[in-house]
Amino acid sequence: MSIDRRQFLKIAGISALGAGTAAANLIWKNSLEAIQAAPAEEGLTAKKWAMVIDMRKLKTEEDYKKITDACHSIHNVPDFGNPKDEVKWIWTDTYEHAFPGQENEYLPEAIKEKPFPLLCNHCENPPCVRVCPTQATFKRQDGIVMQDEHRCIGCRFCMAACPFGARSFNYRDPRPFIKEKNPEYPTRTKGVVEKCTFCTERLVKGLMPACAEKSNGAIAFGDLKDPNSEVRKLLSANYTIRRKQELGTQPSVFYIIGGSEK
Amino acid sequence: MIEKALTGSSRYWIWISFLLAVIGVGFIFYLKQLSYGLGITGLSRDVSWGLYISQFTFLVGVAASAVMLVIPYYLHDYKKFGKIVILGEFLAVAAVNMCLLFLLVDMGQPMRALNIFLYPTPNSIIFWDAVALNGYLLLNIVIGWTTLESERYSAPPPRWVKPLIYLSIPWAVSIHTVTAFLYAGLPGRHFWLTAVMAARFLASAFAGGPALLIILSMIVRRLSKFDPGREPIQAISKIVTYAMLANVFFFLLEVFTAFYSGIPGHKHPFQYLFVGLEGHGKLVPLMWLSVILAAAALILLVNPNTRKNEKTLLAACAAVFVSLWIDKGFGLIVGGFVPNPFERVTEYWPTLAEALITLGVWAIGILILTVLYKVAVSVREETAGADTEH
Amino acid sequence: MHDAGKIIPGLIIFAAIVTFPFYYNMGKAVARPEPKLDTPAIQELKEKQCVESKEFMRANHMHLLNQWRDAVVRDGNNVYMGLGGKKYTMSLQNTCMKCHSNKKNFCDSCHKYVAVRPYCWDCHIAPKESKL
Ligand code: SF4
Ligand code: SF4
Ligand code: SF4
């Protein structure tokens, strides 16, 4: 069985040497056949991953810091210390800026001042994917909007297209600005775009996203298409909002706002 | 024919060396950008496109404007454009080259530029733009070169160029329409999300490009024995006038919709550009300069006396060009990013390195233009000489 | 042929420039590299065997890595069935380099010899190596 497969690989290899890797890429699309590559058995799978952030459970500054630090440290997100070069996957902003157009003057002070965690929404109908000229940004079967850093040409069209400001560009080499590198995860290089990946590298190991894990139950993560999933239960029991719903991108990150409790 | 570009007066060579020097400086800074990254520019997470992409947008317009000469000459048999149409085609060649270069210098990973063609993605407008621009470049090189060559041997152009010429007409419209679609289809960028964008692009292109062509014709006339003639210039000036009126009209439509509807997201970019927003207003003086130049140009253009006077016409054309350059070659792109998706204002201003790289690309374009015009003018001088001798 | 006076010297200069690298490297034969396999992780292996045969890996590791990359990043497949049906997690950092923790003497020795600079290491973190 796998003799053929090996043979095939060999042919691909040899012709690539002859005709140039680019041509071989085009013809063979570089994908392994099913018998050679498979999803990890212990991995978590879903038809459509989604996240529900329960703002009632996020209280202290510490709560937020744990979430953002967890994500940024395991994913080797650099800290340039200036807004111009800034790269971030998850961060916070106030209601007025997180949900522009939905603010009103008379909201409870507690909500007005509360920081809301913001990240890529893994939109069901993602404009960033639509505009990417190389399919470096693409949507997976399970709804995760992924970024193939190997292919990104750094045109930044996706940044112009994302209505949520979820994407960051590496304006310079990020490596010197990563305090402590996680040796299990790659960094990025200058000239490519990056963002939250819903922790795909953890899902294959059977782990929940880092931010959810460190949130003390404030962030739920699960399958939107499974009526028994935690996210569905939360969605049917609480009133939730999403960012800029009117644009039709169908964000997969939901927020439970709660009342005026602090 | 290219050998004609290799002989010239010392003035010609000084000009070429000057351009080469500017290119050299730009190139040095580009190498710096390659090693440091795009952080060398004024771009940021919030304003992620700037001078490079706006130059690209502006120059697509200049390239498309050649069609304003091709249509009257080839479709309506307006013979007076016979001498000048080649200048339009060669201008298009130089402009498209600059467009492609600006796209390249804007890329974070230029070594991977070919990924656009290795993984063709029809749902991405950039893919179509790359196809359209390269096709248009090829069309104009082939058409310009063959028609000029046959003119040199006083023969009619070969039959096969005709269909190419006809093809170049819708193609010119398409390059600028596709470029407008880069912006006009993005949700959440209110300044760009407008159906009139492509029309506005074409109007400004058909004003700016021909205005530049008038300026260039006057320069050519002054520097060589080749005279494009007064009448074609007058005809083009009418095109500039109407197109500029249409452009201003479209702009006012945008202003009306934004402010009468009162929707904050639609008003904000205009406010940022013309009065400043939340205390930020770096672009305000520039945008008003653009408005004043546009108004002055229109006064000079609409009034037949000043339009017919070549001195005032020249001033009007320069005003049109600068005004549109500010509006489209700067304000339009930056305005789309301010305020950012969080309704916060981050400003943008190009850095010196970015400006020098930009100048370098312009210098490459002008060099191409100079060489092509030199060839065209030399052929013209030759045939004109031949005419008088026989 | 007019202008021969300019053309012929021009040709000679051109030929000299084009062939310069050959003269420059003449007599500077570099020894063929021998990638080293003596890392602690490999020494501990009972059966010293990579995911595919040595010959295959030598000729095709770059294509294999490209296929791994696309399988993991784009298709979400993380497990590779290698020689003899053995399963491996497809990961440059966490699989390949766990055994081949000597990047300098393994990857770099050949890459330098054939003068290629794969951009893997712009992003992927190489294992920490003690300077020998
Ligand atoms: S939030 Fe932005 S980056 Fe994320 S999927 Fe939606 S459009 Fe794309
Ligand atoms: S910057 Fe990269 S991911 Fe974004 S659109 Fe361009 S190629 Fe695609
Ligand atoms: S899901 Fe993972 S990648 Fe996304 S913000 Fe949370 S921790 Fe970061």
Coordinates of N, CA, C and O in Angstrom, one line a residue, chain B residues 39-145:
Chain B
G39 N 8.5 48.4 8.9 CA 8.5 49.3 10.0 C 9.3 50.6 9.7 O 9.2 51.6 10.4
I40 N 10.1 50.6 8.6 CA 10.8 51.7 8.2 C 9.9 52.8 7.7 O 10.3 54.0 7.6
T41 N 8.7 52.5 7.4 CA 7.7 53.4 6.9 C 6.8 54.0 8.1 O 7.0 53.5 9.2
G42 N 5.9 54.9 7.7 CA 5.1 55.4 8.8 C 3.9 54.6 9.1 O 3.0 54.9 9.8
L43 N 3.8 53.4 8.4 CA 2.6 52.6 8.5 C 2.5 51.9 9.9 O 3.5 51.8 10.6
S44 N 1.3 51.6 10.3 CA 1.1 51.0 11.6 C 0.0 50.0 11.6 O -0.6 49.7 10.5
R45 N -0.3 49.4 12.7 CA -1.4 48.4 12.8 C -2.7 49.0 12.3 O -3.5 48.3 11.7
D46 N -2.9 50.3 12.6 CA -4.2 50.9 12.3 C -4.2 51.4 10.9 O -5.2 51.4 10.2
V47 N -3.1 52.1 10.4 CA -3.1 52.5 9.0 C -2.1 51.6 8.3 O -0.9 51.9 8.3
S48 N -2.6 50.6 7.7 CA -1.7 49.5 7.2 C -1.4 49.7 5.7 O -0.5 49.0 5.2
W49 N -2.0 50.6 5.1 CA -1.6 51.0 3.7 C -1.3 52.5 3.7 O -2.1 53.3 4.4
G50 N -0.4 53.0 2.9 CA -0.1 54.4 2.9 C 0.4 54.9 1.6 O -0.3 54.6 0.5
L51 N 1.5 55.6 1.6 CA 2.0 56.2 0.4 C 2.1 55.3 -0.8 O 1.7 55.6 -1.9
Y52 N 2.7 54.1 -0.6 CA 2.9 53.1 -1.7 C 1.6 52.8 -2.4 O 1.5 52.8 -3.6
I53 N 0.6 52.3 -1.6 CA -0.6 51.8 -2.2 C -1.4 53.0 -2.8 O -2.0 52.9 -3.8
S54 N -1.3 54.2 -2.2 CA -2.0 55.3 -2.8 C -1.4 55.7 -4.1 O -2.0 56.1 -5.1
Q55 N 0.0 55.6 -4.2 CA 0.6 55.9 -5.5 C 0.2 54.9 -6.6 O -0.1 55.3 -7.7
F56 N 0.1 53.7 -6.1 CA -0.4 52.6 -7.0 C -1.7 53.0 -7.6 O -2.0 53.0 -8.8
T57 N -2.6 53.4 -6.6 CA -4.0 53.7 -7.0 C -4.1 54.8 -8.0 O -4.7 54.8 -9.0
F58 N -3.3 55.9 -7.6 CA -3.3 57.1 -8.5 C -2.8 56.7 -9.9 O -3.3 57.2 -10.9
L59 N -1.7 55.9 -9.9 CA -1.1 55.7 -11.2 C -1.9 54.7 -12.1 O -1.8 54.8 -13.3
V60 N -2.7 53.9 -11.5 CA -3.6 53.1 -12.3 C -4.5 54.0 -13.1 O -4.7 53.8 -14.3
G61 N -4.9 55.1 -12.5 CA -5.7 56.1 -13.2 C -5.0 56.7 -14.3 O -5.5 56.8 -15.4
V62 N -3.7 57.1 -14.1 CA -2.9 57.7 -15.2 C -2.8 56.7 -16.3 O -2.9 57.1 -17.5
A63 N -2.6 55.4 -16.0 CA -2.5 54.4 -17.1 C -3.7 54.3 -17.8 O -3.7 54.2 -19.1
A64 N -4.8 54.2 -17.1 CA -6.1 54.0 -17.8 C -6.5 55.2 -18.7 O -7.2 55.0 -19.7
S65 N -5.9 56.3 -18.4 CA -6.4 57.5 -19.2 C -6.0 57.5 -20.6 O -6.5 58.3 -21.4
A66 N -5.0 56.6 -21.0 CA -4.6 56.6 -22.4 C -5.8 56.4 -23.3 O -5.9 56.8 -24.4
V67 N -6.8 55.7 -22.7 CA -8.0 55.3 -23.5 C -8.7 56.6 -24.0 O -9.4 56.6 -25.0
M68 N -8.5 57.7 -23.3 CA -9.2 58.9 -23.7 C -8.6 59.5 -25.0 O -9.2 60.3 -25.7
L69 N -7.5 59.0 -25.4 CA -7.0 59.3 -26.7 C -7.3 58.2 -27.8 O -7.5 58.5 -28.9
V70 N -7.2 57.0 -27.3 CA -7.5 55.9 -28.2 C -8.9 55.9 -28.7 O -9.1 55.7 -29.9
I71 N -9.9 56.2 -27.8 CA -11.3 56.1 -28.3 C -11.5 57.1 -29.4 O -12.0 56.8 -30.5
P72 N -11.2 58.4 -29.2 CA -11.5 59.4 -30.3 C -10.7 59.0 -31.6 O -11.3 59.1 -32.7
Y73 N -9.5 58.6 -31.4 CA -8.7 58.4 -32.6 C -9.1 57.1 -33.4 O -9.3 57.1 -34.6
Y74 N -9.3 56.0 -32.7 CA -9.5 54.8 -33.4 C -11.0 54.5 -33.6 O -11.4 53.9 -34.5
L75 N -11.8 54.9 -32.6 CA -13.3 54.6 -32.7 C -14.0 55.7 -33.5 O -14.9 55.5 -34.3
H76 N -13.6 57.0 -33.3 CA -14.3 58.1 -33.9 C -13.5 58.7 -35.1 O -13.9 59.7 -35.6
D77 N -12.4 58.1 -35.3 CA -11.6 58.5 -36.5 C -11.2 60.0 -36.3 O -11.2 60.7 -37.3
Y78 N -10.9 60.4 -35.1 CA -10.5 61.8 -34.9 C -9.0 61.9 -35.2 O -8.2 61.7 -34.3
K79 N -8.7 62.2 -36.5 CA -7.4 62.1 -37.0 C -6.4 63.0 -36.2 O -5.2 62.7 -36.2
K80 N -6.8 64.1 -35.6 CA -5.9 65.1 -35.0 C -5.1 64.4 -33.9 O -4.1 64.9 -33.5
F81 N -5.7 63.3 -33.3 CA -5.0 62.7 -32.2 C -3.9 61.8 -32.7 O -3.2 61.2 -32.0
G82 N -3.8 61.6 -34.1 CA -2.8 60.7 -34.7 C -1.4 60.9 -34.1 O -0.7 59.9 -33.9
K83 N -1.0 62.1 -34.0 CA 0.4 62.4 -33.6 C 0.6 62.1 -32.1 O 1.7 61.8 -31.6
I84 N -0.5 62.3 -31.3 CA -0.3 62.3 -29.9 C -0.7 61.0 -29.2 O -0.3 60.8 -28.0
V85 N -1.4 60.2 -29.9 CA -1.9 59.0 -29.3 C -0.8 58.1 -28.7 O -0.9 57.5 -27.7
I86 N 0.3 58.1 -29.4 CA 1.5 57.3 -29.0 C 2.0 57.8 -27.7 O 2.4 57.0 -26.8
L87 N 1.9 59.1 -27.4 CA 2.4 59.6 -26.1 C 1.5 59.1 -25.0 O 2.0 58.8 -23.9
G88 N 0.2 59.0 -25.3 CA -0.7 58.4 -24.3 C -0.4 56.9 -24.0 O -0.3 56.5 -22.9
E89 N -0.1 56.2 -25.1 CA 0.2 54.7 -24.9 C 1.4 54.5 -24.1 O 1.5 53.7 -23.2
F90 N 2.5 55.3 -24.4 CA 3.7 55.2 -23.7 C 3.6 55.6 -22.3 O 4.3 55.1 -21.4
L91 N 2.8 56.7 -22.1 CA 2.6 57.1 -20.7 C 1.9 56.0 -19.9 O 2.3 55.7 -18.7
A92 N 1.0 55.2 -20.5 CA 0.4 54.1 -19.9 C 1.4 53.1 -19.5 O 1.4 52.5 -18.4
V93 N 2.3 52.8 -20.4 CA 3.4 51.8 -20.1 C 4.2 52.2 -18.9 O 4.3 51.4 -18.0
A94 N 4.6 53.4 -18.9 CA 5.4 53.9 -17.7 C 4.6 53.8 -16.4 O 5.1 53.4 -15.4
A95 N 3.3 54.2 -16.5 CA 2.5 54.3 -15.3 C 2.2 52.8 -14.8 O 2.3 52.6 -13.6
V96 N 1.9 51.9 -15.7 CA 1.7 50.5 -15.2 C 2.9 50.0 -14.6 O 2.9 49.3 -13.5
N97 N 4.1 50.2 -15.2 CA 5.3 49.8 -14.5 C 5.4 50.3 -13.1 O 5.8 49.6 -12.2
M98 N 5.1 51.6 -12.9 CA 5.2 52.1 -11.6 C 4.2 51.4 -10.7 O 4.5 51.1 -9.5
C99 N 3.0 51.2 -11.2 CA 2.0 50.5 -10.4 C 2.5 49.2 -9.8 O 2.4 48.9 -8.6
L100 N 3.1 48.4 -10.7 CA 3.5 47.1 -10.3 C 4.7 47.2 -9.3 O 4.7 46.5 -8.4
L101 N 5.6 48.2 -9.6 CA 6.7 48.4 -8.6 C 6.1 48.8 -7.2 O 6.6 48.4 -6.2
F102 N 5.1 49.7 -7.2 CA 4.6 50.1 -6.0 C 4.0 48.9 -5.2 O 4.1 48.8 -4.0
L103 N 3.3 48.1 -5.9 CA 2.7 46.9 -5.3 C 3.9 46.1 -4.7 O 3.8 45.6 -3.6
L104 N 4.9 45.9 -5.4 CA 6.1 45.1 -4.9 C 6.7 45.7 -3.7 O 7.0 45.0 -2.7
V105 N 7.0 47.0 -3.7 CA 7.7 47.6 -2.6 C 6.7 47.6 -1.4 O 7.2 47.7 -0.2
D106 N 5.4 47.5 -1.6 CA 4.5 47.5 -0.4 C 4.5 46.1 0.2 O 3.9 46.0 1.3
M107 N 4.9 45.1 -0.4 CA 4.8 43.8 0.1 C 5.8 43.5 1.2 O 6.9 43.8 1.2
G108 N 5.3 42.8 2.2 CA 6.1 42.4 3.4 C 7.1 41.3 3.0 O 8.1 41.2 3.5
Q109 N 6.6 40.5 2.1 CA 7.5 39.3 1.6 C 7.6 39.3 0.1 O 7.0 38.5 -0.6
P110 N 8.3 40.3 -0.5 CA 8.3 40.4 -1.9 C 8.9 39.2 -2.7 O 8.5 38.9 -3.8
M111 N 9.7 38.4 -2.0 CA 10.3 37.2 -2.6 C 9.2 36.2 -2.9 O 9.3 35.3 -3.7
R112 N 8.0 36.4 -2.3 CA 6.9 35.4 -2.5 C 5.9 36.0 -3.4 O 4.8 35.4 -3.5
A113 N 6.2 37.1 -4.1 CA 5.2 37.8 -4.9 C 4.5 36.8 -5.9 O 3.3 36.9 -6.1
L114 N 5.2 35.9 -6.4 CA 4.6 35.0 -7.4 C 3.6 34.1 -6.8 O 2.8 33.4 -7.6
N115 N 3.5 34.0 -5.5 CA 2.4 33.2 -4.9 C 1.0 33.6 -5.5 O 0.1 32.8 -5.5
I116 N 0.9 34.9 -5.9 CA -0.4 35.4 -6.4 C -0.7 34.5 -7.7 O -1.9 34.2 -7.9
F117 N 0.3 34.1 -8.4 CA 0.0 33.3 -9.6 C 0.1 31.8 -9.3 O -0.5 31.0 -10.1
L118 N 0.9 31.4 -8.3 CA 1.0 30.0 -8.0 C -0.2 29.5 -7.3 O -0.5 28.3 -7.5
Y119 N -0.9 30.3 -6.6 CA -2.1 29.9 -6.0 C -3.2 30.8 -6.4 O -3.7 31.6 -5.6
P120 N -3.6 30.8 -7.7 CA -4.6 31.8 -8.2 C -5.9 31.7 -7.4 O -6.4 30.6 -7.2
T121 N -6.3 32.9 -7.0 CA -7.5 32.9 -6.1 C -8.5 33.9 -6.7 O -8.4 35.1 -6.4
P122 N -9.4 33.4 -7.5 CA -10.3 34.3 -8.2 C -11.2 35.1 -7.3 O -11.7 36.2 -7.7
N123 N -11.4 34.7 -6.0 CA -12.3 35.6 -5.2 C -11.5 36.8 -4.6 O -12.1 37.6 -4.0
S124 N -10.2 36.8 -4.9 CA -9.4 38.0 -4.4 C -9.3 39.0 -5.5 O -8.9 38.7 -6.6
I125 N -9.6 40.2 -5.2 CA -9.5 41.3 -6.2 C -8.1 41.5 -6.6 O -7.8 41.9 -7.8
I126 N -7.1 41.3 -5.7 CA -5.7 41.5 -6.1 C -5.3 40.6 -7.2 O -4.6 41.0 -8.1
F127 N -5.8 39.4 -7.2 CA -5.5 38.5 -8.3 C -6.0 39.1 -9.6 O -5.2 39.2 -10.6
W128 N -7.2 39.6 -9.7 CA -7.7 40.2 -10.9 C -6.9 41.4 -11.3 O -6.7 41.7 -12.5
D129 N -6.5 42.2 -10.3 CA -5.8 43.4 -10.5 C -4.4 43.1 -11.1 O -4.0 43.7 -12.1
A130 N -3.8 42.0 -10.6 CA -2.5 41.7 -11.1 C -2.6 41.2 -12.6 O -1.8 41.6 -13.4
V131 N -3.6 40.4 -12.8 CA -3.8 39.9 -14.2 C -4.1 41.1 -15.1 O -3.5 41.3 -16.2
A132 N -5.0 42.0 -14.7 CA -5.4 43.1 -15.5 C -4.3 44.1 -15.8 O -4.0 44.5 -17.0
L133 N -3.5 44.4 -14.8 CA -2.4 45.3 -15.0 C -1.3 44.7 -15.9 O -0.8 45.4 -16.8
N134 N -0.9 43.5 -15.7 CA 0.1 42.9 -16.6 C -0.4 42.8 -18.0 O 0.3 43.0 -18.9
G135 N -1.7 42.4 -18.2 CA -2.2 42.4 -19.5 C -2.2 43.7 -20.2 O -1.9 43.9 -21.4
Y136 N -2.6 44.8 -19.4 CA -2.6 46.1 -20.0 C -1.2 46.6 -20.4 O -1.1 47.3 -21.4
L137 N -0.3 46.2 -19.5 CA 1.1 46.6 -19.8 C 1.5 46.0 -21.2 O 2.0 46.7 -22.1
L138 N 1.2 44.8 -21.3 CA 1.6 44.0 -22.5 C 0.9 44.7 -23.8 O 1.6 45.0 -24.8
L139 N -0.4 44.9 -23.6 CA -1.2 45.5 -24.7 C -0.5 46.8 -25.2 O -0.3 47.0 -26.4
N140 N -0.2 47.7 -24.2 CA 0.3 49.0 -24.6 C 1.7 48.9 -25.2 O 2.0 49.7 -26.1
I141 N 2.5 48.0 -24.7 CA 3.8 47.9 -25.2 C 3.7 47.5 -26.7 O 4.3 48.1 -27.6
V142 N 2.9 46.4 -26.9 CA 2.8 45.9 -28.3 C 2.2 46.9 -29.2 O 2.7 47.2 -30.3
I143 N 1.1 47.5 -28.8 CA 0.4 48.5 -29.7 C 1.3 49.7 -30.0 O 1.5 50.1 -31.1
G144 N 1.9 50.3 -28.9 CA 2.7 51.5 -29.1 C 3.9 51.2 -30.0 O 4.1 51.9 -30.9
W145 N 4.5 50.1 -29.7 CA 5.8 49.8 -30.4 C 5.5 49.5 -31.9 O 6.1 50.0 -32.8

